[in-house]
Short mmCIF file of C-alpha atoms in Angstrom, two decimals:
data_model
loop_
_atom_site.label_atom_id
_atom_site.label_comp_id
_atom_site.label_asym_id
_atom_site.label_seq_id
_atom_site.Cartn_x
_atom_site.Cartn_y
_atom_site.Cartn_z
CA UNK A 1249 112.71 99.34 86.05
CA UNK A 1250 114.87 102.28 84.90
CA UNK A 1251 114.77 104.86 87.71
CA UNK A 1252 112.87 107.06 85.57
CA UNK A 1253 109.98 105.31 85.59
CA UNK A 1254 109.82 105.59 89.55
CA UNK A 1255 110.35 109.40 89.45
CA UNK A 1256 107.22 109.24 87.01
CA UNK A 1257 104.83 106.69 88.90
CA UNK A 1258 105.62 108.73 92.31
CA UNK A 1259 104.70 111.57 90.93
CA UNK A 1260 101.27 110.34 89.52
CA UNK A 1261 100.40 108.86 92.64
CA UNK A 1262 100.88 111.74 94.48
CA UNK A 1263 98.55 113.98 92.38
CA UNK A 1264 95.95 111.25 92.26
CA UNK A 1265 96.02 110.10 96.03
CA UNK A 1266 96.94 113.33 97.73
CA UNK A 1267 95.54 116.93 97.73
CA UNK A 1268 99.06 118.40 97.74
CA UNK A 1269 102.70 117.72 98.53
CA UNK A 1270 104.24 120.74 99.26
CA UNK A 1271 108.35 121.32 100.05
CA UNK A 1272 108.79 123.99 102.29
CA UNK A 1273 112.24 124.78 104.31
CA UNK A 1274 115.81 125.21 103.20
CA UNK A 1275 115.92 123.00 99.71
CA UNK A 1276 119.52 122.81 98.91
CA UNK A 1277 120.20 124.74 95.70
CA UNK A 1278 123.41 123.43 94.98
CA UNK A 1279 124.02 120.13 92.94
CA UNK A 1280 126.59 118.18 95.49
CA UNK A 1281 126.46 114.73 96.99
CA UNK A 1282 124.37 114.42 99.81
CA UNK A 1283 122.52 112.00 102.27
CA UNK A 1284 118.70 112.92 103.16
CA UNK A 1285 117.72 111.45 106.54
CA UNK A 1286 114.33 111.36 106.66
CA UNK A 1287 111.51 110.73 109.61
CA UNK A 1288 109.36 107.63 108.69
CA UNK A 1289 105.81 108.09 109.23
CA UNK A 1290 103.35 106.49 106.68
CA UNK A 1291 105.01 103.18 105.45
CA UNK A 1292 106.43 103.02 102.16
CA UNK A 1293 104.82 105.70 100.41
CA UNK A 1294 107.24 107.99 102.67
CA UNK A 1295 109.67 107.63 99.58
CA UNK A 1296 107.17 108.90 97.36
CA UNK A 1297 107.30 112.36 99.49
CA UNK A 1298 110.83 112.54 99.57
CA UNK A 1299 110.85 112.30 95.62
CA UNK A 1300 109.07 115.47 95.52
CA UNK A 1301 112.18 117.01 96.91
CA UNK A 1302 114.86 115.06 95.76
CA UNK A 1303 113.52 113.22 92.56
CA UNK A 1304 116.83 111.82 91.54
CA UNK A 1305 117.93 110.19 95.10
CA UNK A 1306 118.18 106.58 95.42
CA UNK A 1307 116.99 104.97 98.62
CA UNK A 1308 117.76 102.44 100.99
CA UNK A 1309 114.74 100.20 101.26
CA UNK A 1310 113.34 96.93 103.15
CA UNK A 1311 113.79 94.15 101.17
CA UNK A 1312 110.17 93.16 101.26
CA UNK A 1313 109.66 95.87 99.07
CA UNK A 1314 111.44 94.21 96.26
CA UNK A 1315 110.41 90.57 96.78
CA UNK A 1316 107.96 90.03 93.47
CA UNK A 1317 107.77 91.56 90.19
CA UNK A 1318 104.51 93.67 91.25
CA UNK A 1319 106.44 95.43 94.11
CA UNK A 1320 109.47 96.13 91.87
CA UNK A 1321 107.06 98.14 89.35
CA UNK A 1322 106.26 100.17 92.35
CA UNK A 1323 109.86 100.77 94.13
CA UNK A 1324 113.47 100.43 93.43
CA UNK A 1325 116.70 100.99 95.17
CA UNK A 1326 119.40 99.36 97.74
CA UNK A 1327 117.52 96.49 99.50
CA UNK A 1328 117.71 96.50 103.22
CA UNK A 1329 117.19 92.77 104.93
CA UNK A 1330 115.79 93.79 108.76
CA UNK A 1331 115.32 91.74 111.26
CA UNK A 1332 111.49 91.53 110.67
CA UNK A 1333 112.18 90.63 106.67
CA UNK A 1334 114.12 87.15 107.84
CA UNK A 1335 111.27 86.59 110.29
CA UNK A 1336 108.47 87.00 107.93
CA UNK A 1337 109.73 86.34 104.94
CA UNK A 1338 112.93 83.59 105.58
CA UNK A 1339 115.10 86.73 103.89
CA UNK A 1340 119.13 86.39 104.35
CA UNK A 1341 121.37 89.40 104.54
CA UNK A 1342 124.13 87.56 102.69
CA UNK A 1343 121.25 87.50 99.56
CA UNK A 1344 121.96 90.93 98.61
CA UNK A 1345 124.90 93.56 98.54
CA UNK A 1346 125.90 95.07 102.06
CA UNK A 1347 123.45 98.04 101.98
CA UNK A 1348 126.18 100.23 103.60
CA UNK A 1349 128.66 99.63 101.21
CA UNK A 1350 126.28 100.27 98.26
CA UNK A 1351 125.08 103.21 99.95
CA UNK A 1352 128.36 104.56 100.22
CA UNK A 1353 129.20 104.15 96.62
CA UNK A 1354 126.06 105.77 95.58
CA UNK A 1355 127.59 109.20 97.40
CA UNK A 1356 131.00 108.65 96.04
CA UNK A 1357 129.62 108.57 92.65
CA UNK A 1358 128.04 112.25 92.92
CA UNK A 1359 124.74 110.83 93.62
CA UNK A 1360 121.96 111.19 96.55
CA UNK A 1361 120.77 108.92 98.96
CA UNK A 1362 117.86 108.81 101.03
CA UNK A 1363 117.84 107.03 104.48
CA UNK A 1364 115.15 106.17 107.05
CA UNK A 1365 117.38 106.06 110.23
CA UNK A 1366 113.87 104.69 112.08
CA UNK A 1367 114.36 101.31 110.01
CA UNK A 1368 110.20 101.06 110.07
CA UNK A 1369 107.27 103.39 110.35
CA UNK A 1370 105.05 104.45 113.08
CA UNK A 1371 102.24 106.96 113.04
CA UNK A 1372 103.35 108.56 116.80
CA UNK A 1373 103.53 111.41 118.69
CA UNK A 1374 107.41 111.30 118.30
CA UNK A 1375 110.40 109.31 116.01
CA UNK A 1376 111.08 106.04 117.12
CA UNK A 1377 114.85 105.08 117.80
CA UNK A 1378 117.14 105.81 115.18
CA UNK A 1379 119.42 103.07 114.33
CA UNK A 1380 123.13 103.63 113.82
CA UNK A 1381 123.45 102.54 110.15
CA UNK A 1382 123.51 106.15 108.74
CA UNK A 1383 125.94 107.13 111.32
CA UNK A 1384 128.75 104.31 110.21
CA UNK A 1385 127.72 105.22 106.72
CA UNK A 1386 128.62 108.77 107.22
CA UNK A 1387 131.49 107.94 109.06
CA UNK A 1388 133.13 105.99 106.50
CA UNK A 1389 132.84 108.37 103.63
CA UNK A 1390 134.12 111.32 106.28
CA UNK A 1391 137.14 108.47 106.18
CA UNK A 1392 137.76 108.55 102.95
CA UNK A 1393 137.23 112.51 102.95
CA UNK A 1394 134.36 112.60 100.39
CA UNK A 1395 132.81 116.32 99.93
CA UNK A 1396 129.02 115.63 100.72
CA UNK A 1397 126.82 116.94 103.08
CA UNK A 1398 123.56 115.41 105.36
CA UNK A 1399 120.51 116.79 104.97
CA UNK A 1400 117.63 116.25 107.65
CA UNK A 1401 113.65 115.73 106.02
CA UNK A 1402 110.31 115.94 108.34
CA UNK A 1403 107.15 114.51 106.65
CA UNK A 1404 103.88 115.98 108.04
CA UNK A 1405 100.56 114.03 106.85
CA UNK A 1406 97.23 116.03 107.51
CA UNK A 1407 95.68 112.88 107.74
CA UNK A 1408 97.84 109.77 107.07
CA UNK A 1409 94.79 107.21 106.41
CA UNK A 1410 92.68 109.85 104.22
CA UNK A 1411 92.39 109.81 100.92
CA UNK A 1412 92.94 113.43 99.24
CA UNK A 1413 95.20 114.33 102.39
CA UNK A 1414 97.78 117.18 102.33
CA UNK A 1415 101.57 116.86 102.79
CA UNK A 1416 104.61 118.46 103.26
CA UNK A 1417 108.35 118.00 103.12
CA UNK A 1418 110.06 119.99 105.47
CA UNK A 1419 113.37 119.76 104.48
CA UNK A 1420 116.09 121.21 107.00
CA UNK A 1421 119.52 122.90 106.89
CA UNK A 1422 122.42 120.66 106.31
CA UNK A 1423 123.90 119.24 109.70
CA UNK A 1424 127.12 120.32 110.92
CA UNK A 1425 128.71 117.02 111.43
CA UNK A 1426 131.33 116.98 114.07
CA UNK A 1427 134.98 116.64 113.66
CA UNK A 1428 137.04 113.88 114.52
CA UNK A 1429 139.88 115.27 116.50
CA UNK A 1430 141.29 112.61 119.12
CA UNK A 1431 138.17 110.80 118.88
CA UNK A 1432 138.38 107.08 118.14
CA UNK A 1433 136.42 105.37 115.65
CA UNK A 1434 133.56 104.51 117.76
CA UNK A 1435 133.16 107.65 119.85
CA UNK A 1436 133.22 109.75 116.50
CA UNK A 1437 130.49 107.66 114.82
CA UNK A 1438 128.17 108.08 118.09
CA UNK A 1439 129.29 112.06 117.95
CA UNK A 1440 127.83 111.95 114.36
CA UNK A 1441 124.70 109.66 115.50
CA UNK A 1442 124.04 112.19 117.92
CA UNK A 1443 124.22 115.07 115.51
CA UNK A 1444 122.05 113.58 112.78
CA UNK A 1445 119.56 112.63 115.74
CA UNK A 1446 119.03 115.84 117.15
CA UNK A 1447 118.64 117.59 113.22
CA UNK A 1448 116.24 115.08 112.63
CA UNK A 1449 114.07 115.79 115.70
CA UNK A 1450 114.41 119.08 114.98
CA UNK A 1451 112.34 118.69 111.32
CA UNK A 1452 110.18 115.88 112.53
CA UNK A 1453 106.72 115.64 114.29
CA UNK A 1454 108.40 115.45 118.25
CA UNK A 1455 105.99 115.74 120.94
CA UNK A 1456 106.11 114.04 124.05
CA UNK A 1457 102.41 111.94 124.02
CA UNK A 1458 99.88 111.59 122.06
CA UNK A 1459 97.67 113.96 123.45
CA UNK A 1460 99.75 117.00 122.98
CA UNK A 1461 100.51 115.82 119.40
CA UNK A 1462 96.68 115.76 119.09
CA UNK A 1463 96.60 119.58 120.09
CA UNK A 1464 99.71 120.47 118.20
CA UNK A 1465 97.68 118.82 114.93
CA UNK A 1466 94.82 120.91 115.58
CA UNK A 1467 96.19 124.04 115.76
CA UNK A 1468 98.85 123.47 113.22
CA UNK A 1469 95.67 122.84 110.60
CA UNK A 1470 94.04 126.17 111.57
CA UNK A 1471 96.86 128.05 110.80
CA UNK A 1472 97.17 125.88 107.67
CA UNK A 1473 93.68 126.64 106.95
CA UNK A 1474 94.53 130.70 107.03
CA UNK A 1475 97.65 129.82 104.34
CA UNK A 1476 100.61 128.84 106.98
CA UNK A 1477 102.89 126.15 106.37
CA UNK A 1478 101.73 123.10 108.41
CA UNK A 1479 104.90 121.82 108.99
CA UNK A 1480 106.21 125.49 110.29
CA UNK A 1481 103.06 125.61 112.15
CA UNK A 1482 103.29 122.28 113.64
CA UNK A 1483 107.03 122.97 114.91
CA UNK A 1484 106.14 126.42 116.06
CA UNK A 1485 103.31 124.91 118.08
CA UNK A 1486 105.33 122.10 119.07
CA UNK A 1487 108.12 124.24 120.76
CA UNK A 1488 105.51 126.43 122.43
CA UNK A 1489 103.60 124.21 124.56
CA UNK A 1490 100.92 124.42 121.71
CA UNK A 1491 100.25 127.94 122.87
CA UNK A 1492 99.94 131.02 120.71
CA UNK A 1493 99.51 131.06 116.95
CA UNK A 1494 101.34 132.24 113.90
CA UNK A 1495 100.69 135.07 112.03
CA UNK A 1496 98.11 134.47 109.05
CA UNK A 1497 99.86 134.64 105.66
CA UNK A 1498 96.86 135.48 103.27
CA UNK A 1499 93.25 134.87 104.21
CA UNK A 1500 91.24 131.40 103.95
CA UNK A 1501 89.85 130.93 100.45
CA UNK A 1502 87.17 128.42 99.04
CA UNK A 1503 87.28 126.30 96.45
CA UNK A 1504 85.30 127.40 93.57
CA UNK A 1505 82.22 125.39 93.28
CA UNK A 1506 82.92 124.98 89.33
CA UNK A 1507 86.22 123.37 90.00
CA UNK A 1508 84.11 120.81 92.02
CA UNK A 1509 81.66 120.25 89.52
CA UNK A 1510 84.75 119.56 87.07
CA UNK A 1511 86.04 117.30 89.26
CA UNK A 1512 83.34 115.12 89.60
CA UNK A 1513 84.16 113.30 86.73
CA UNK A 1514 87.54 112.44 87.98
CA UNK A 1515 85.51 110.29 90.65
CA UNK A 1516 83.76 108.70 87.70
CA UNK A 1517 87.21 107.87 85.57
CA UNK A 1518 88.73 106.58 88.59
CA UNK A 1519 85.89 104.84 89.65
CA UNK A 1520 87.24 101.09 89.83
CA UNK A 1521 91.03 101.99 90.84
CA UNK A 1522 89.39 104.24 93.79
CA UNK A 1523 87.02 101.30 94.68
CA UNK A 1524 89.81 98.45 94.71
CA UNK A 1525 92.11 100.54 95.98
CA UNK A 1526 89.79 101.04 99.55
CA UNK A 1527 88.95 97.60 99.61
CA UNK A 1528 92.33 96.51 99.74
CA UNK A 1529 92.96 99.13 102.62
CA UNK A 1530 90.86 97.61 104.69
CA UNK A 1531 93.78 94.62 104.86
CA UNK A 1532 96.19 96.92 106.65
CA UNK A 1533 97.69 96.33 109.66
CA UNK A 1534 97.94 99.79 111.33
CA UNK A 1535 97.33 103.41 110.37
CA UNK A 1536 100.33 103.99 108.77
CA UNK A 1537 100.22 101.59 106.26
CA UNK A 1538 97.10 102.15 105.27
CA UNK A 1539 97.84 104.50 102.49
CA UNK A 1540 100.29 101.97 101.08
CA UNK A 1541 97.76 99.21 100.86
CA UNK A 1542 95.65 101.61 99.05
CA UNK A 1543 98.03 102.50 96.54
CA UNK A 1544 99.14 98.76 95.73
CA UNK A 1545 95.61 97.92 95.62
CA UNK A 1546 94.63 100.97 93.12
CA UNK A 1547 97.92 100.68 91.22
CA UNK A 1548 97.22 96.60 90.30
CA UNK A 1549 93.61 97.90 89.08
CA UNK A 1550 95.45 100.55 86.98
CA UNK A 1551 97.04 98.14 85.19
CA UNK A 1552 94.14 96.80 83.79
CA UNK A 1553 91.77 99.94 83.68
CA UNK A 1554 94.08 101.99 81.52
CA UNK A 1555 94.17 99.28 79.20
CA UNK A 1556 90.31 99.14 79.15
CA UNK A 1557 89.76 103.07 79.00
CA UNK A 1558 92.56 103.20 76.04
CA UNK A 1559 90.06 101.03 74.38
CA UNK A 1560 86.94 102.90 75.53
CA UNK A 1561 88.55 106.05 74.15
CA UNK A 1562 89.15 104.17 70.62
CA UNK A 1563 85.40 103.19 70.37
CA UNK A 1564 83.83 107.09 72.26
CA UNK A 1565 86.93 109.36 71.61
CA UNK A 1566 84.84 112.47 72.14
CA UNK A 1567 83.00 111.70 75.55
CA UNK A 1568 86.43 109.85 76.91
CA UNK A 1569 88.58 112.85 76.13
CA UNK A 1570 85.95 115.52 77.58
CA UNK A 1571 85.64 113.07 80.71
CA UNK A 1572 89.91 113.22 81.15
CA UNK A 1573 90.15 116.82 80.77
CA UNK A 1574 87.41 117.82 83.16
CA UNK A 1575 89.06 115.12 85.34
CA UNK A 1576 92.62 116.90 85.39
CA UNK A 1577 91.05 120.23 85.57
CA UNK A 1578 89.05 119.23 88.78
CA UNK A 1579 90.73 116.92 90.78
CA UNK A 1580 92.83 118.97 92.62
CA UNK A 1581 89.49 120.59 94.25
CA UNK A 1582 89.17 117.59 96.63
CA UNK A 1583 91.28 117.48 99.54
CA UNK A 1584 91.08 117.08 103.32
#
């Protein structure tokens, strides 16, 4: 599919499924080639969140997301055949182009590239171990004197497995990459890996255990309810041992009743999509994959429901138009 299709689809799915997706932090204003290294928290839809900040960037993504025509309608990018893909689906690395070389080509030609160094997602208190492919790619580009930057991106879901949750994308400052000096190639690569790991830890949820993670979540949610950035509040409480609080930037505001009432038609309008998505979501094998299953099920239902809605609009144009307008106005009222 043309890449503009994925940008459009990601924006629509974010608007429907999440109450808000907010980008905070040091979003680069200068247009230059860059590699975004992102935390991997909530399955395949993490890419849709990064696209909120970097819509034109291409992705290295698991080959399992490209294994059939339906999934290729939802995802596009440079396939990576992981060990679990070989074991689960019988895929072979030789069936796809070398992802490191393909990623380097994307940056060399002036584009942006998104990578998830953890390799797979997990909803836990801290990042999983980072794999070395990103550092290898960065070292190869530096070897070739390519002018680019590496930007860390942290993802913060208020409730990863709940419908209409809020999300924040925390963009960090470009990473100061170590110079080679007298280091051999392997030692230099390890230094690059260390710099990337440190920067990604600094923008990602990074608590020592689940108990402290849940405590920080609660405190950050309280600050966010009073107008602070959830991601910034989370890192503040994480660094301070879940003690203290952030200054309140503005008082909490209740959603107007009229907006909630306008949003109710959205539930009617999207009922077939929401019900099928919810049913498919029960097949998820972990908290970090519930949203992906729901989105995939809902998207499949939408491929049937949207043509049906268009037919109904031809038969009863005025009622269906009113329903649609009210849904667009009120839908943002449903949030968690």
